[in-house]
Short mmCIF file of C-alpha atoms in Angstrom, two decimals:
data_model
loop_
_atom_site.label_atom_id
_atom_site.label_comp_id
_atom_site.label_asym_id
_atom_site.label_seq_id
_atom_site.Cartn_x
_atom_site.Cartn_y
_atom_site.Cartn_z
CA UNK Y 1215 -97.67 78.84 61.39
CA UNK Y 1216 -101.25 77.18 61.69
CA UNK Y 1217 -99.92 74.05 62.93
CA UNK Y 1218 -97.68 76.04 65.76
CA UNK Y 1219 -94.58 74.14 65.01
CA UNK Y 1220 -92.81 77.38 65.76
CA UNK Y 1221 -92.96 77.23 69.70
CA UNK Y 1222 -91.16 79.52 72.27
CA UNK Y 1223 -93.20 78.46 75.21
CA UNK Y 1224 -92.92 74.88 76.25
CA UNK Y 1225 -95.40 75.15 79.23
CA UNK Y 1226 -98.62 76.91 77.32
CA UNK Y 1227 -100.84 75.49 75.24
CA UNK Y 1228 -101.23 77.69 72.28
CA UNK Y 1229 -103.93 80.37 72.83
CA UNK Y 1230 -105.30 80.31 69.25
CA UNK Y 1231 -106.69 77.11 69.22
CA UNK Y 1232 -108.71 77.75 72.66
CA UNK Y 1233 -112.39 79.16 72.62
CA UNK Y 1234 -112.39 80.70 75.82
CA UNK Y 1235 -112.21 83.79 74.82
CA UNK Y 1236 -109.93 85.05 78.18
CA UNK Y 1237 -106.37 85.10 79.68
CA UNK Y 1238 -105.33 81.86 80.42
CA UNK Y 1239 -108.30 80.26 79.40
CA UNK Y 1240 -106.81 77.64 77.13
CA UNK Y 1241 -105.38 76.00 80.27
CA UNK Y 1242 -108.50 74.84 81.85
CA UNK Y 1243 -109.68 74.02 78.54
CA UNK Y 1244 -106.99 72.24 77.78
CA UNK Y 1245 -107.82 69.57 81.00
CA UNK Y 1246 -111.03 69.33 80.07
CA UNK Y 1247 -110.33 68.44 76.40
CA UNK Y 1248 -107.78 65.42 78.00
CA UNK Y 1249 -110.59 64.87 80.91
CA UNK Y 1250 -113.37 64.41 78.31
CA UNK Y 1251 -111.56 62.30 75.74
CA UNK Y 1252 -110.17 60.05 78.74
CA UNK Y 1253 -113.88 59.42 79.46
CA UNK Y 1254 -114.57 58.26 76.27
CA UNK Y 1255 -111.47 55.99 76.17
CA UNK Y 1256 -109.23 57.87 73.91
CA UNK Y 1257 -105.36 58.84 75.23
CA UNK Y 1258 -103.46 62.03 74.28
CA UNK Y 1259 -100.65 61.98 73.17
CA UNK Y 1260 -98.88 65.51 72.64
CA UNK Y 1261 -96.67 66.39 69.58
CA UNK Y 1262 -93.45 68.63 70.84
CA UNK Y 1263 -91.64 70.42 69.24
CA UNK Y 1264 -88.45 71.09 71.89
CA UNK Y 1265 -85.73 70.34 68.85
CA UNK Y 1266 -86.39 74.43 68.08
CA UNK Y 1267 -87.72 77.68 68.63
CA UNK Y 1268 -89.51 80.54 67.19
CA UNK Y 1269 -86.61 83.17 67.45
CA UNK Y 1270 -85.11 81.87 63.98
CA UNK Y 1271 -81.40 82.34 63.14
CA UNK Y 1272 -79.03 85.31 63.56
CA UNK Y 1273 -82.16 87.41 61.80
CA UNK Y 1274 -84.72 86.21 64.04
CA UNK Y 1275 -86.62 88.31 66.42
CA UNK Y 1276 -85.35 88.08 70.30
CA UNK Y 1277 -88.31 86.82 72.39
CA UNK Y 1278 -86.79 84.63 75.02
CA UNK Y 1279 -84.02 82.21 75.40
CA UNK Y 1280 -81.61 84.06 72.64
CA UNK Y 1281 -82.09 87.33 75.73
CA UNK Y 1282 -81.47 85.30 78.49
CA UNK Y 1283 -78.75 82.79 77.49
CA UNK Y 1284 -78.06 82.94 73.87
CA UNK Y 1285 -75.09 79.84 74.12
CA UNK Y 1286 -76.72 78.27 76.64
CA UNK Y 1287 -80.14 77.67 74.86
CA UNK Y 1288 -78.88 77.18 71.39
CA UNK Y 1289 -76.30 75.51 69.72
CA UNK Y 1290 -73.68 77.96 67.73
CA UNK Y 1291 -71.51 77.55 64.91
CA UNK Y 1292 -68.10 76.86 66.20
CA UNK Y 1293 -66.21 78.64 64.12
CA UNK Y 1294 -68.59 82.07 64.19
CA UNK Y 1295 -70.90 81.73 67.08
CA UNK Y 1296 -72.79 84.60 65.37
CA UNK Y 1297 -74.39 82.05 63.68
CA UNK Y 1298 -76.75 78.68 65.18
CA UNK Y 1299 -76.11 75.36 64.13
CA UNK Y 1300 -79.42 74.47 62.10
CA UNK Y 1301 -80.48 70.49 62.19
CA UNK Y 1302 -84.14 71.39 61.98
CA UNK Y 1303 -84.44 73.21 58.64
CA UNK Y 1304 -86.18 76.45 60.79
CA UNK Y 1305 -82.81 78.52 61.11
CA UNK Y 1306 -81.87 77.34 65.26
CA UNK Y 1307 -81.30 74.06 66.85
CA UNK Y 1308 -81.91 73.99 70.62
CA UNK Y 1309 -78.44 73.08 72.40
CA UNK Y 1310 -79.39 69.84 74.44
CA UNK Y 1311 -76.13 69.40 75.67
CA UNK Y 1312 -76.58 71.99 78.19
CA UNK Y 1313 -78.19 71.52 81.68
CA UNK Y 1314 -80.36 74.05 81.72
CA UNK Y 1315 -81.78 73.38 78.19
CA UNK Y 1316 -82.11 69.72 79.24
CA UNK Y 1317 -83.55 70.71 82.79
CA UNK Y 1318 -86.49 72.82 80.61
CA UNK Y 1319 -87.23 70.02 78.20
CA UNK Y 1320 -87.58 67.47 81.40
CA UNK Y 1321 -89.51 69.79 83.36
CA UNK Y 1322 -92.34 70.81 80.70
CA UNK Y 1323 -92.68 66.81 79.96
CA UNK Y 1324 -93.22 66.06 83.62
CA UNK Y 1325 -95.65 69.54 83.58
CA UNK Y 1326 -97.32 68.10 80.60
CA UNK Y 1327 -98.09 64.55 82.17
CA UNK Y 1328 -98.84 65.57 86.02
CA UNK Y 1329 -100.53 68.79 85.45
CA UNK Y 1330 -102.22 68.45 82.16
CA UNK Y 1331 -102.96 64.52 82.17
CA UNK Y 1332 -101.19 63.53 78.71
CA UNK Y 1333 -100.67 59.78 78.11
CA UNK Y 1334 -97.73 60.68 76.17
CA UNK Y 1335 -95.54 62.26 73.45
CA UNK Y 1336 -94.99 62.62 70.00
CA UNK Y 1337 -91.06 64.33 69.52
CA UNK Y 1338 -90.77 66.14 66.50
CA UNK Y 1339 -86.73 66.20 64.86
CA UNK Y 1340 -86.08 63.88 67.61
CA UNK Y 1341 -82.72 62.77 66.32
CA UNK Y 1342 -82.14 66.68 66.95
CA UNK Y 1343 -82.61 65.56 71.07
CA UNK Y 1344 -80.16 63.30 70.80
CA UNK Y 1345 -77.10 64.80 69.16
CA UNK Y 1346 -74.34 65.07 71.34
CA UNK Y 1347 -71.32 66.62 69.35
CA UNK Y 1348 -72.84 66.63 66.09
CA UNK Y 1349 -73.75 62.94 65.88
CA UNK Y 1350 -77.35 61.49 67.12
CA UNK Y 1351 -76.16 59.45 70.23
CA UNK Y 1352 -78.50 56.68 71.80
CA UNK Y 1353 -76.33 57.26 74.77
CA UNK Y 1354 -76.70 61.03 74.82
CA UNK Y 1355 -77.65 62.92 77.71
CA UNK Y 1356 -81.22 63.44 76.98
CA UNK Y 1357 -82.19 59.83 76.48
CA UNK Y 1358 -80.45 58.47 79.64
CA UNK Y 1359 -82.54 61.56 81.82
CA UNK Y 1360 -86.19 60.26 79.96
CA UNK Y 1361 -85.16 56.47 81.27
CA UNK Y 1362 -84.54 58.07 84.52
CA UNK Y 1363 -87.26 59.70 85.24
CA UNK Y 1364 -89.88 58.24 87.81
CA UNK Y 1365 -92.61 60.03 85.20
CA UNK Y 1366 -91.64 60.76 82.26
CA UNK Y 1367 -90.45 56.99 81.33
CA UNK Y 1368 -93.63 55.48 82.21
CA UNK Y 1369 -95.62 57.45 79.55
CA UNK Y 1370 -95.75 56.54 75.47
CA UNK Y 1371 -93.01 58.17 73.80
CA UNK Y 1372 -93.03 58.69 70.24
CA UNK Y 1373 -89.93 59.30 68.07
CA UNK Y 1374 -90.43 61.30 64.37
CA UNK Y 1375 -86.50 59.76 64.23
CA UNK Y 1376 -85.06 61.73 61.64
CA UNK Y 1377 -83.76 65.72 61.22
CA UNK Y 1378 -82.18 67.64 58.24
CA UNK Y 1379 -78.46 67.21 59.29
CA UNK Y 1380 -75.53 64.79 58.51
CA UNK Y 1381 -76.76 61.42 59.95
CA UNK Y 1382 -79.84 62.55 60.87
CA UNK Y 1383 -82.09 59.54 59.67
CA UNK Y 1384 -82.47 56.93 62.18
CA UNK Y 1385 -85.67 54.53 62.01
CA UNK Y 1386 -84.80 51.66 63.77
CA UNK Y 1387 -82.35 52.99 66.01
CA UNK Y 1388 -83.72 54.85 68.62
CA UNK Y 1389 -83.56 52.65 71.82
CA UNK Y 1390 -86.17 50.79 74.16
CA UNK Y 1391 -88.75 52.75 75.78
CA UNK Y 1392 -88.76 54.28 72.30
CA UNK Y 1393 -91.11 54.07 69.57
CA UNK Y 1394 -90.88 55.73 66.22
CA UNK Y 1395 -92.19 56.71 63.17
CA UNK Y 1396 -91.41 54.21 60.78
CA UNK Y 1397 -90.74 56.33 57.52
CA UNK Y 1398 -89.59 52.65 55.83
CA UNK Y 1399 -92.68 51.75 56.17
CA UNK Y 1400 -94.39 54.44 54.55
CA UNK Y 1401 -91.64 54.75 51.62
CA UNK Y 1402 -91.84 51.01 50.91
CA UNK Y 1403 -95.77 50.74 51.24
CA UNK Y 1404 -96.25 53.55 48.80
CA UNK Y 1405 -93.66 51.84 46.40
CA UNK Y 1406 -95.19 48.63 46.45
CA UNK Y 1407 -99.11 49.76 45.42
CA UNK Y 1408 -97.24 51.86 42.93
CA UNK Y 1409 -95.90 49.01 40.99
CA UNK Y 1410 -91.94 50.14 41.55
CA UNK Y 1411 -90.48 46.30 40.98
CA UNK Y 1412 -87.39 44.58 43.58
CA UNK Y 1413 -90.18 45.62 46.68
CA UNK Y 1414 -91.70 42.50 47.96
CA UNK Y 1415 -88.98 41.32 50.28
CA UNK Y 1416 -89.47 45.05 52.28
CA UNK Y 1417 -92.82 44.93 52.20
CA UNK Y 1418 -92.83 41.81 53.60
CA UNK Y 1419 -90.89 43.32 56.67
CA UNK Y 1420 -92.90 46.16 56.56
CA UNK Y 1421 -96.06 44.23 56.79
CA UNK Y 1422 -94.74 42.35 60.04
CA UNK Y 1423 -93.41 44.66 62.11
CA UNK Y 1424 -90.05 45.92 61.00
CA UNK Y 1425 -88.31 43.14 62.98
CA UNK Y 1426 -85.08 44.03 61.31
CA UNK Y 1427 -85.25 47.68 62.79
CA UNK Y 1428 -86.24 47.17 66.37
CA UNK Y 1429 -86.06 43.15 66.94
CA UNK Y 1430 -81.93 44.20 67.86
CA UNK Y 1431 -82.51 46.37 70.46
CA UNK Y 1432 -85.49 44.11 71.84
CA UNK Y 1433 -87.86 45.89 70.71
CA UNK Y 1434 -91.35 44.60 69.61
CA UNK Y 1435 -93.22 45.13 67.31
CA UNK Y 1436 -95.12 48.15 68.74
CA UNK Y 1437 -91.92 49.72 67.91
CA UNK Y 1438 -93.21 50.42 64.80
CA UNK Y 1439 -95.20 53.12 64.67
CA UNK Y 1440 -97.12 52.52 61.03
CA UNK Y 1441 -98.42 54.95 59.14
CA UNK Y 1442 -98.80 56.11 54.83
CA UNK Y 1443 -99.68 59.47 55.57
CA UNK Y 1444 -99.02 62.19 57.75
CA UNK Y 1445 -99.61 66.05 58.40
CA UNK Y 1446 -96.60 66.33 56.58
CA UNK Y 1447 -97.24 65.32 52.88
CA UNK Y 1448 -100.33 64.63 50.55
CA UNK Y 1449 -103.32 63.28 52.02
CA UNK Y 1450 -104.47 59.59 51.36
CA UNK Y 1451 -106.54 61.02 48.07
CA UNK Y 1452 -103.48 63.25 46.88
CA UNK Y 1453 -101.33 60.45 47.51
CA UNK Y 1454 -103.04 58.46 44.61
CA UNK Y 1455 -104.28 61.68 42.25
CA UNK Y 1456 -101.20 63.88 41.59
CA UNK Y 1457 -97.53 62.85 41.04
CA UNK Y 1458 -96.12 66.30 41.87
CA UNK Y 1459 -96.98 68.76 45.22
CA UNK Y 1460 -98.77 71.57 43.85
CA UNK Y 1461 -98.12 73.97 46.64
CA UNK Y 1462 -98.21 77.36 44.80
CA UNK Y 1463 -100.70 78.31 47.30
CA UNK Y 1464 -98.29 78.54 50.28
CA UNK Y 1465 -96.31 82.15 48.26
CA UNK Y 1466 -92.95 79.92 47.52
CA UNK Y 1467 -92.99 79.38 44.07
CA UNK Y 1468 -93.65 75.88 44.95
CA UNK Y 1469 -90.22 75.38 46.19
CA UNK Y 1470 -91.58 74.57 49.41
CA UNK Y 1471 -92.26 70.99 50.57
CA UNK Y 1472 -91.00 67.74 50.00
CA UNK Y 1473 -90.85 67.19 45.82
CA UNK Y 1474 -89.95 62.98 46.18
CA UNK Y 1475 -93.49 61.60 47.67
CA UNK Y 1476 -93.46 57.90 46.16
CA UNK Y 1477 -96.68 59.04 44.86
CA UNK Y 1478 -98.93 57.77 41.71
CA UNK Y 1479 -102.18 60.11 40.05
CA UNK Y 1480 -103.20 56.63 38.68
CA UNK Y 1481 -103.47 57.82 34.98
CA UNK Y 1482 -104.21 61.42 35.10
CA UNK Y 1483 -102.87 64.74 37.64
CA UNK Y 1484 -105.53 66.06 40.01
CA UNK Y 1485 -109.22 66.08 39.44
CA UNK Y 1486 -110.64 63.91 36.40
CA UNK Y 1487 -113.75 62.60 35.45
CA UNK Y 1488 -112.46 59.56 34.03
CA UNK Y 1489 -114.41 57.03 35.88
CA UNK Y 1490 -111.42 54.31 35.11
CA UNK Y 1491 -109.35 56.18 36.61
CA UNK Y 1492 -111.24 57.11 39.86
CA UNK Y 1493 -112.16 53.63 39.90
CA UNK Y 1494 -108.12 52.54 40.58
CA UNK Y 1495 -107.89 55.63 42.57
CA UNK Y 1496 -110.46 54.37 44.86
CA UNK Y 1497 -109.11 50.54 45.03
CA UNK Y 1498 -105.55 52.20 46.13
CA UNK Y 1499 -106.78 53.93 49.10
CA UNK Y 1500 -108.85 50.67 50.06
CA UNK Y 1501 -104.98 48.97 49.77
CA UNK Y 1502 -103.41 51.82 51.55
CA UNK Y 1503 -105.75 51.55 54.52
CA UNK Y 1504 -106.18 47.78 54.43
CA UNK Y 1505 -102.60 47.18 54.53
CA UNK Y 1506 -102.41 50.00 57.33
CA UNK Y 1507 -104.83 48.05 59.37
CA UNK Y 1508 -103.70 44.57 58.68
CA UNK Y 1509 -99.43 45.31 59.88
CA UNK Y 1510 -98.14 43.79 62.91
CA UNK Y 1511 -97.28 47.77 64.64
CA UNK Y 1512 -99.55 50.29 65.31
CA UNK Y 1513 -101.11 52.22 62.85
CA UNK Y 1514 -101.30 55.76 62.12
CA UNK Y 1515 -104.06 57.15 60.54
CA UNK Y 1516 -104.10 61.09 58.97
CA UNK Y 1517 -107.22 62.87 60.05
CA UNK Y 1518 -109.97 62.92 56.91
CA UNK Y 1519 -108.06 59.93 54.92
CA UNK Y 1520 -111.14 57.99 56.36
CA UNK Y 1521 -113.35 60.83 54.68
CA UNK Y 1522 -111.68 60.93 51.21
CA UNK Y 1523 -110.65 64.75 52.35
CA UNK Y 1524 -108.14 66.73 49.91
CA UNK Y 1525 -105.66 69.49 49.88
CA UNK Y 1526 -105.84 69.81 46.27
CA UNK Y 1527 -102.29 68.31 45.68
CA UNK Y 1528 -100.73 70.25 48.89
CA UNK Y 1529 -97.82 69.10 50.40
CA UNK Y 1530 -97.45 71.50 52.78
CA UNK Y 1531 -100.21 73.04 54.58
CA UNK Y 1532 -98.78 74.09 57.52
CA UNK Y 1533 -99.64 77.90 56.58
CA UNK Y 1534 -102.98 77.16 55.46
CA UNK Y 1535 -105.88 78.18 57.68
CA UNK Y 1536 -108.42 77.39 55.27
CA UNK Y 1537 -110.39 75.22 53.42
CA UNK Y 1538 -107.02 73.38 52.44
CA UNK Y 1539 -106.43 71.87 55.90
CA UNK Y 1540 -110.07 72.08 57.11
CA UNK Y 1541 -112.76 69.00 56.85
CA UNK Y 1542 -115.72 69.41 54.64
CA UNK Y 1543 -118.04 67.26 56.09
CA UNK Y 1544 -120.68 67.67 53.19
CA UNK Y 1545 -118.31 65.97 50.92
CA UNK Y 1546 -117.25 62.75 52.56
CA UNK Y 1547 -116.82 59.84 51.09
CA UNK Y 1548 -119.58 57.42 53.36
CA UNK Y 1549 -118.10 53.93 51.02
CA UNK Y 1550 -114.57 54.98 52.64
CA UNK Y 1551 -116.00 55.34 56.06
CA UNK Y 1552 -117.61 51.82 56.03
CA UNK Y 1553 -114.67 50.51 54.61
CA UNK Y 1554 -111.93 51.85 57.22
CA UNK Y 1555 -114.52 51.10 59.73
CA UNK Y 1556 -114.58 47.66 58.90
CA UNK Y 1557 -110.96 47.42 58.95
CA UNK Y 1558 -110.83 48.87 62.15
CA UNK Y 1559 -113.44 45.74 63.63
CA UNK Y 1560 -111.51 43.03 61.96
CA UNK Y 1561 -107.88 44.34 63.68
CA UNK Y 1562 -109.67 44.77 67.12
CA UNK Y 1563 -111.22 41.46 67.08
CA UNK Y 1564 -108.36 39.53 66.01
CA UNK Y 1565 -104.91 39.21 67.86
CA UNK Y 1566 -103.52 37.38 64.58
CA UNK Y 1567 -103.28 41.33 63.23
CA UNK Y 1568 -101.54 42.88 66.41
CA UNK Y 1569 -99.09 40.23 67.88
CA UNK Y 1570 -97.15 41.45 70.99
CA UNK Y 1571 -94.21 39.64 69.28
CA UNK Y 1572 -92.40 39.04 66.10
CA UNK Y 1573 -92.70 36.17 64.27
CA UNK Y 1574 -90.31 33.57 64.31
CA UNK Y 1575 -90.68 31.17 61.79
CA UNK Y 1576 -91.32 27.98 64.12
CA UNK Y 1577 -93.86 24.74 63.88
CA UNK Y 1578 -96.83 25.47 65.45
CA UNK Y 1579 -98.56 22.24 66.98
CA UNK Y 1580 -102.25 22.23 68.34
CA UNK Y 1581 -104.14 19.81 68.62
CA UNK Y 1582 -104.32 16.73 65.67
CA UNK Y 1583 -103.50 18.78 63.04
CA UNK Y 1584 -100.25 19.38 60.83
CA UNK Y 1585 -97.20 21.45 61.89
CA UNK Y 1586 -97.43 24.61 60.58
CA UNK Y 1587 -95.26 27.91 61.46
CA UNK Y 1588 -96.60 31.18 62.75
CA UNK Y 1589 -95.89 32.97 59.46
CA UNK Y 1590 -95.53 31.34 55.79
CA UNK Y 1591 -94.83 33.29 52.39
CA UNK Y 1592 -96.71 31.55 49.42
CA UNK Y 1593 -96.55 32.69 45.54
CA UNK Y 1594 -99.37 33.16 43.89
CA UNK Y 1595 -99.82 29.44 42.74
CA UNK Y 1596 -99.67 28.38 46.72
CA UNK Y 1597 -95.95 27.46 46.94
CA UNK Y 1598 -93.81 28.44 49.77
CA UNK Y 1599 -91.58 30.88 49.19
CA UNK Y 1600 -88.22 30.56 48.18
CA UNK Y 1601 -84.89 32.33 47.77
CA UNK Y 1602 -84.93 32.55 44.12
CA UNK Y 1603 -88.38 33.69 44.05
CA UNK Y 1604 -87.59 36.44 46.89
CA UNK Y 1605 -84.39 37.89 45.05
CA UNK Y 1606 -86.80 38.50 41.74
CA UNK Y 1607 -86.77 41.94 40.57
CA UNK Y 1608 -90.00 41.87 38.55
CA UNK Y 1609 -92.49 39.94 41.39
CA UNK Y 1610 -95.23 42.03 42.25
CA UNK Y 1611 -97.66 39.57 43.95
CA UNK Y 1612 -97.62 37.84 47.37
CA UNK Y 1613 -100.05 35.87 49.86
CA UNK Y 1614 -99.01 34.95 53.47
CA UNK Y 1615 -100.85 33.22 55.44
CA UNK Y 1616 -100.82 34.14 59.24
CA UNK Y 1617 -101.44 31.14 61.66
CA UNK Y 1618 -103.96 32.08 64.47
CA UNK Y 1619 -102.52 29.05 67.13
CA UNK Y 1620 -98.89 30.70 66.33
CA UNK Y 1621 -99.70 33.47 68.77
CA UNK Y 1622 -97.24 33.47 72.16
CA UNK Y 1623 -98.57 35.52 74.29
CA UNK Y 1624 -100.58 35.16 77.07
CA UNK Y 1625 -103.82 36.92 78.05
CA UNK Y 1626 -104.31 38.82 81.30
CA UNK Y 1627 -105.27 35.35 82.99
CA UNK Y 1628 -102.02 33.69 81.94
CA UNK Y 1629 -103.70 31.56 79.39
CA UNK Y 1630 -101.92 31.36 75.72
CA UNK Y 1631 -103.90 33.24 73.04
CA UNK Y 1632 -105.58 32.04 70.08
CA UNK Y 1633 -106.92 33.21 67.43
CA UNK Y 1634 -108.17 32.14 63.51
CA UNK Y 1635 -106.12 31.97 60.83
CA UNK Y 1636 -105.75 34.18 57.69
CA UNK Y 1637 -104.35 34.27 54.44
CA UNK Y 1638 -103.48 37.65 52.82
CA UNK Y 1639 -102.97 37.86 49.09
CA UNK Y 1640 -101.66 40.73 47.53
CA UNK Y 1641 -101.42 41.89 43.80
CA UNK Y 1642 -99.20 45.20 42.92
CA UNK Y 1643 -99.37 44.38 39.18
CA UNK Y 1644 -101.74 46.25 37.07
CA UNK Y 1645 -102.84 43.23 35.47
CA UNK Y 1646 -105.67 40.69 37.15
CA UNK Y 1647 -103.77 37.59 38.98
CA UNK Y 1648 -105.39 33.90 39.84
CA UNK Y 1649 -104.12 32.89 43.25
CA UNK Y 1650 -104.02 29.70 44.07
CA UNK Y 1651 -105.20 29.02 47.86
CA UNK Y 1652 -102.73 26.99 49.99
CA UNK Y 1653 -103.13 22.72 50.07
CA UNK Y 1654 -105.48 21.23 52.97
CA UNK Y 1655 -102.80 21.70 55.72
CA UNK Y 1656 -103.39 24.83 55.80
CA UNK Y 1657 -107.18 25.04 56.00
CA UNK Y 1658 -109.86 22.64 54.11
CA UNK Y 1659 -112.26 25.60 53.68
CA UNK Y 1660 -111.79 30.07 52.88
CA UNK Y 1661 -114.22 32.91 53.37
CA UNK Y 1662 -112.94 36.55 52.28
CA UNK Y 1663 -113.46 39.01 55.01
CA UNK Y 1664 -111.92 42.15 52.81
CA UNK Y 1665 -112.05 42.37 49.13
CA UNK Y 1666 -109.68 46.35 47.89
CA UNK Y 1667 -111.30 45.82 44.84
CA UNK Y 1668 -115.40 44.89 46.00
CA UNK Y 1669 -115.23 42.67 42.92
CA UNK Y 1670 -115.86 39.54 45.00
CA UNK Y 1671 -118.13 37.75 46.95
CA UNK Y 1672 -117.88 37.29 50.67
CA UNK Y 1673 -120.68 34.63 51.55
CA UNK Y 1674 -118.79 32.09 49.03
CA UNK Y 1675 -116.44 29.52 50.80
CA UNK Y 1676 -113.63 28.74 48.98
CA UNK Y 1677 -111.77 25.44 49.00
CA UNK Y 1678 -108.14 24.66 49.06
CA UNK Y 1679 -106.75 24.57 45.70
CA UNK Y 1680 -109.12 26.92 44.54
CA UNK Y 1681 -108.01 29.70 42.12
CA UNK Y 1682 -109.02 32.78 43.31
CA UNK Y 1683 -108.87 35.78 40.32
CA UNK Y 1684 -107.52 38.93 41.82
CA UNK Y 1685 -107.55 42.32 39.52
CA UNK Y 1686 -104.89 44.19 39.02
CA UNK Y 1687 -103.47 46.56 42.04
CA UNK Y 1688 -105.48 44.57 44.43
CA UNK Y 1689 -105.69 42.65 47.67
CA UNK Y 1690 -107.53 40.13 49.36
CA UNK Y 1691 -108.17 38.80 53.26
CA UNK Y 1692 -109.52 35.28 53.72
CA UNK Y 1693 -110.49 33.75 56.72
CA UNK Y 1694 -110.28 30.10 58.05
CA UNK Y 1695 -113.16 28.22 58.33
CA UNK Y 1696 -112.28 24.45 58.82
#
């Protein structure tokens, strides 16, 4: 297991990954990794994997917990405790509704953030934590002892919020403190620059921060933890070259792995050297990342999607200690560099793209001009949104434009922020679009500040009324000028 998913020590960092080359080494390694990156401004957060262990089911090996306390530490089949309960698809669920179980899991987070220096935590299976009976439980016994705790509450804490078992998927319902994973958002984000049709009204949650998932438990929109591609799953470039996992690599038969990935090759499976084709290919990871960048949450980024890196239509790598999961940094894509880079500049410099809170919908006023809400949905000809045009099955295309003086919150010296104001237009059909930029009220003058489709051209200013020509499977970001 070259990830080391398959834990049995909750207190060591794993010895392979260290360079040290001694005993123990790993350890002090391990505070200077979290020592240097805090100097440079980066946090740590620490995927966990508590929801199992490494001993298996009734066939695993004995190296720990089954020895010591084989009810205690795991939960058993009721009717033939022979056998363990199994939530997390690896053949044993830990029992978390035992005390000493729960006093382990509390005391290696507490280890984790006063010895080592983490910022934080990354829960894999978490809805695993949090079954009580059988059910996941926001009331259950390990949630109320992480809000209790003087150290462990103050940290980041990350939720993947779903397991294999009955009633195990639960984005949106984990509660405060809590953020999660937001697998919605990947599903619907992947339909939507796909082409499937009915998607626009999710994507439109999706693309502002999920309020229907975590606006109910107060929540904001940090909540959401964004992201289109994971460890788990194709990589950004898979994603948009292969519509099946080709995973014969990993000695299963290519059983292994998840077979529904909401994926699209874009005209051809795997490698081609039909420049059309890489052309679309290329425009879809630009949309990917752009609309990554661009959501109200926090986005999650997979290691080498900046890069263009591949795992050759590999879905799941997790046994791969090779060139599969490794980055070739001789064959990066530089293009896709600038491009995420530049996404990554616009988001930091611009509060309209990470709003502490959801929108609401209300009149804006500043200054002389008109009243104007925080958020408005426009069709492609510049209308407002309505109903009728929400509830159609075949729309594909969108633009919202995002007002900059709609911001609420306040900046460290109490003083309300502002910001400019965008308009985002997005086209999911194949087919080339005219978009028709919003009347005066909205702003007298556009410049585009991201172009998926580097077709057009970003010194022009473009008026209201103006029809701007979008290709097909495309998006652009305009910018306010007067």
């Amino acid at each position: 297991n070259y990830w080391g998913y398959n834990t049995i020590g909750f207190f060591a960092p794993h010895n392979a990954y260290s360079g040290a080359g001694q005993r123990g080494g790993q350890v002090a390694e391990f505070k200077g990794m979290v020592r240097t990156l805090h100097e440079a401004g980066i946090e740590v957060i620490l995927d966990v994997v508590y929801n199992h262990t490494a001993e298996g089911n009734h066939l695993g090996p004995t190296l720990s917990f089954r020895g010591i306390d084989n009810s205690s530490y795991y939960r058993l089949m009721d009717d033939d405790p022979r056998y363990y309960m199994d939530y997390t698809g690896t053949g044993n669920s830990l029992n978390v509704r035992h005390p000493h179980s729960l006093q382990l899991i509390m005391d290696s987070l507490r280890y984790w953030v006063t010895e080592m220096h983490v910022d934080g935590f990354r829960f894999d299976l978490a809805s695993t934590l949090a079954r009580e009976l059988h059910d996941v439980d926001k009331l259950s016994a390990f949630f109320d002892l992480v809000h209790q705790d003087p150290i462990v509450s103050q940290v980041k804490l990350i939720a993947e919020p779903w397991d294999i078992g009955d009633g195990g998927y639960q984005v949106g319902n984990f509660p405060p403190l809590w953020t999660e994973w937001n697998g919605k958002y990947r599903d619907t984000v992947r339909d939507f620059w796909r082409g499937e049709p009915g998607t626009i009204g999710e994507f439109s949650a999706r693309l502002t921060g999920s309020s229907d998932l975590y606006e109910h438990s107060g929540r904001r929109p940090a909540a959401s933890i964004n992201f289109v591609t994971a460890h788990d799953g194709f990589t950004l470039t898979d994603l948009v070259s292969y519509n099946e996992k080709h995973n014969e690599a990993n000695g299963e038969d290519n059983n292994d792995g998840e077979s529904h990935n909401r994926s699209w090759n874009c005209g051809a499976e795997g490698p081609t050297d039909d420049h059309d084709i890489l052309a679309l290919r290329a425009r879809q990871r630009r949309n990917f990342l752009a609309t990554l960048f661009l959501s109200q949450g926090v986005p999650m980024m997979l290691y080498g999607d900046e890069l263009g890196r591949t795992k050759n239509g590999n879905n799941n790598t997790y046994c791969q200690d090779n060139e599969l999961t490794w980055i070739d940094w001789s064959a990066v894509d530089d293009e896709l560099i600038e491009f995420t880079a530049s996404l990554v500049e616009l988001r930091r410099a611009h509060p309209t793209f990470r709003r502490r809170r959801f929108f609401d919908g209300r009149p804006v006023r500043r200054g002389e001009g008109e009243l104007l809400p925080d958020i408005v949905w426009l069709t492609p000809i510049g209308d407002v949104m309505t109903q009728e045009d929400w509830g159609s099955g075949f729309g594909k295309s969108v633009a919202v434009f995002l007002n900059g003086l709609g911001i609420s919150s306040t900046d460290t010296r109490g003083e309300r922020i502002t910001d400019d104001s965008f308009l985002m237009c997005f086209n999911g059909h194949d087919a080339a679009i005219k978009f028709i930029l919003p009347p005066t009220e909205y702003a007298g003058s556009w410049q585009i500040v991201v172009d998926t489709s580097l077709t057009a051209d970003d010194e022009e200013a473009y008026a209201a009324g103006d029809a701007l020509p979008l290709p097909g499977r495309s998006l652009v970001v305009l910018r306010k000028l007067a």
